[in-house]
mmCIF file of C-alpha atoms in Angstrom:
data_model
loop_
_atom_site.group_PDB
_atom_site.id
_atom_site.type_symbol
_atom_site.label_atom_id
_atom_site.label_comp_id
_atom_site.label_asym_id
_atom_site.label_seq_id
_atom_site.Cartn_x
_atom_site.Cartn_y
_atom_site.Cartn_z
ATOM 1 C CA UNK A 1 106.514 86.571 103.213
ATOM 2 C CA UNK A 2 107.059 83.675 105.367
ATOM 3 C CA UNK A 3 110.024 81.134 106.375
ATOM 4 C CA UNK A 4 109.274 79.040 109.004
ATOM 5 C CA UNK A 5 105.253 78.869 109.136
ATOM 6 C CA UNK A 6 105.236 78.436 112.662
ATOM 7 C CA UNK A 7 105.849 81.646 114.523
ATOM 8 C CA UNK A 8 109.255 81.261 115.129
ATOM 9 C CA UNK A 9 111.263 83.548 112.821
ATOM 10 C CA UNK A 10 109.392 86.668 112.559
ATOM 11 C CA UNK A 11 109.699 87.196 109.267
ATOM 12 C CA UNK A 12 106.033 87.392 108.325
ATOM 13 C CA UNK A 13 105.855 90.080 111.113
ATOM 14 C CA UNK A 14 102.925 92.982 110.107
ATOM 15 C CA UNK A 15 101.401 95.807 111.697
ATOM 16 C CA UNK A 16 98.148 95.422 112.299
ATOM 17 C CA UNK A 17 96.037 98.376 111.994
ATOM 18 C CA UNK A 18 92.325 97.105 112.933
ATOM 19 C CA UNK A 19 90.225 94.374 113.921
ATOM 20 C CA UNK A 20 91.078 91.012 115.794
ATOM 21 C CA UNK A 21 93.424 88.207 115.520
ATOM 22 C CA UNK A 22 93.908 85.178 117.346
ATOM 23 C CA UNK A 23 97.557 84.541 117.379
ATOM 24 C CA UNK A 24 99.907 81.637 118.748
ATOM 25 C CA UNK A 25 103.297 81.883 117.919
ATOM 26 C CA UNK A 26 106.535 79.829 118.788
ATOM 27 C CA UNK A 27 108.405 83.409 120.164
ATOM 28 C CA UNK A 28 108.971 84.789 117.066
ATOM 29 C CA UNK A 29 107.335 88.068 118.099
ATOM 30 C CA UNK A 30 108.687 90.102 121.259
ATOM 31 C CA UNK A 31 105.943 91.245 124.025
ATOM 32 C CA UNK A 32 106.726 95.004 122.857
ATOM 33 C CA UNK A 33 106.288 94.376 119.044
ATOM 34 C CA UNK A 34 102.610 93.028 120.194
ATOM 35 C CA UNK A 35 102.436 96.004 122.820
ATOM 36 C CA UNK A 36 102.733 98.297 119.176
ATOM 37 C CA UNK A 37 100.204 96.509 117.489
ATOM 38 C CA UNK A 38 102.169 93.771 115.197
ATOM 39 C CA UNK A 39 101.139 90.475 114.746
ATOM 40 C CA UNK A 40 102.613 87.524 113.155
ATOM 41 C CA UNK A 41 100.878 86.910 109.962
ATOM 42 C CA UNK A 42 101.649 83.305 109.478
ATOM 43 C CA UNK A 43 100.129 81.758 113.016
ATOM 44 C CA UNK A 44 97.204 84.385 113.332
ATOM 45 C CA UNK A 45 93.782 83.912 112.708
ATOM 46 C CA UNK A 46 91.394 86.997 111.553
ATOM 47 C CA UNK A 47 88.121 87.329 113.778
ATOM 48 C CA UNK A 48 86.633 89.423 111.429
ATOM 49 C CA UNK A 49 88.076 92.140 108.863
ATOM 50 C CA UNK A 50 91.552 92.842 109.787
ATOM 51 C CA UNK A 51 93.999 95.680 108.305
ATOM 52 C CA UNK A 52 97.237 95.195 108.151
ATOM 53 C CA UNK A 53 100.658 97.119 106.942
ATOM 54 C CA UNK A 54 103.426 95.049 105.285
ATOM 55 C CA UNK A 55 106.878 95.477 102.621
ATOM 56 C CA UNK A 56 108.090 93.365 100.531
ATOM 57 C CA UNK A 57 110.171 93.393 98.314
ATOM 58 C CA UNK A 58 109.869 94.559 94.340
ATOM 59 C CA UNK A 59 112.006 92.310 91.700
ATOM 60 C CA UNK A 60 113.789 95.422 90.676
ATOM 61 C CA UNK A 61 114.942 95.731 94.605
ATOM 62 C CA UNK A 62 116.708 92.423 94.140
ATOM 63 C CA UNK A 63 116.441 92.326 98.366
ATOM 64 C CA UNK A 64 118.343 95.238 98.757
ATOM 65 C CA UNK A 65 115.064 97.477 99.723
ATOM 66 C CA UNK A 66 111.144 97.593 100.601
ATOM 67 C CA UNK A 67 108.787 99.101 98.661
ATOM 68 C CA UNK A 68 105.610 99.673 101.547
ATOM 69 C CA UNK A 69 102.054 99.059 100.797
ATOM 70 C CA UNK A 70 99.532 100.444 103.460
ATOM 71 C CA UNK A 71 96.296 99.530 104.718
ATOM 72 C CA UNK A 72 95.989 96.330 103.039
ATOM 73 C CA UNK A 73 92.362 94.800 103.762
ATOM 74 C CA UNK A 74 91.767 90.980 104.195
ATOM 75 C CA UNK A 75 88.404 89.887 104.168
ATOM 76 C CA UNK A 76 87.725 86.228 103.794
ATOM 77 C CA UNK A 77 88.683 82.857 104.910
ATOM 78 C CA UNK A 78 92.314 81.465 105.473
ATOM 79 C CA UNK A 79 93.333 78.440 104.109
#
């Protein structure tokens, strides 16, 4: 998920379990949030195969929970 596409909000926010990003954000990500390994999914830039962890959330949730998928693997192109 995303909101503002620019690093500002944090809410595309995911830990990121392996490889290499290049990421320039706007502040939406504190130094200790990078210090743990999370990146901010809409202003990064994979150099290489990169893991990640993210929730969302399921239509029966209706917002009101996560459901948590792990290890996600992105290998491609973005954009």
């Amino acid at each position: 998920p995303k909101a503002c596409g620019m690093g500002i909000c944090g809410t595309c926010k995911v830990l990121k379990l392996g490889g290499e990003v290049e990421m320039e954000h706007n502040g939406g990500i504190t130094e200790d949030d990078e210090a743990e390994g999370f990146i901010l999914s809409c202003c990064s830039v994979p150099k290489g195969d990169v893991r990640i962890e993210f929730y969302w959330a399921t239509p029966f949730q209706c917002g009101s929970g996560l459901a948590r998928e792990s290890a996600v693997s992105f290998n491609g192109d973005v954009g």
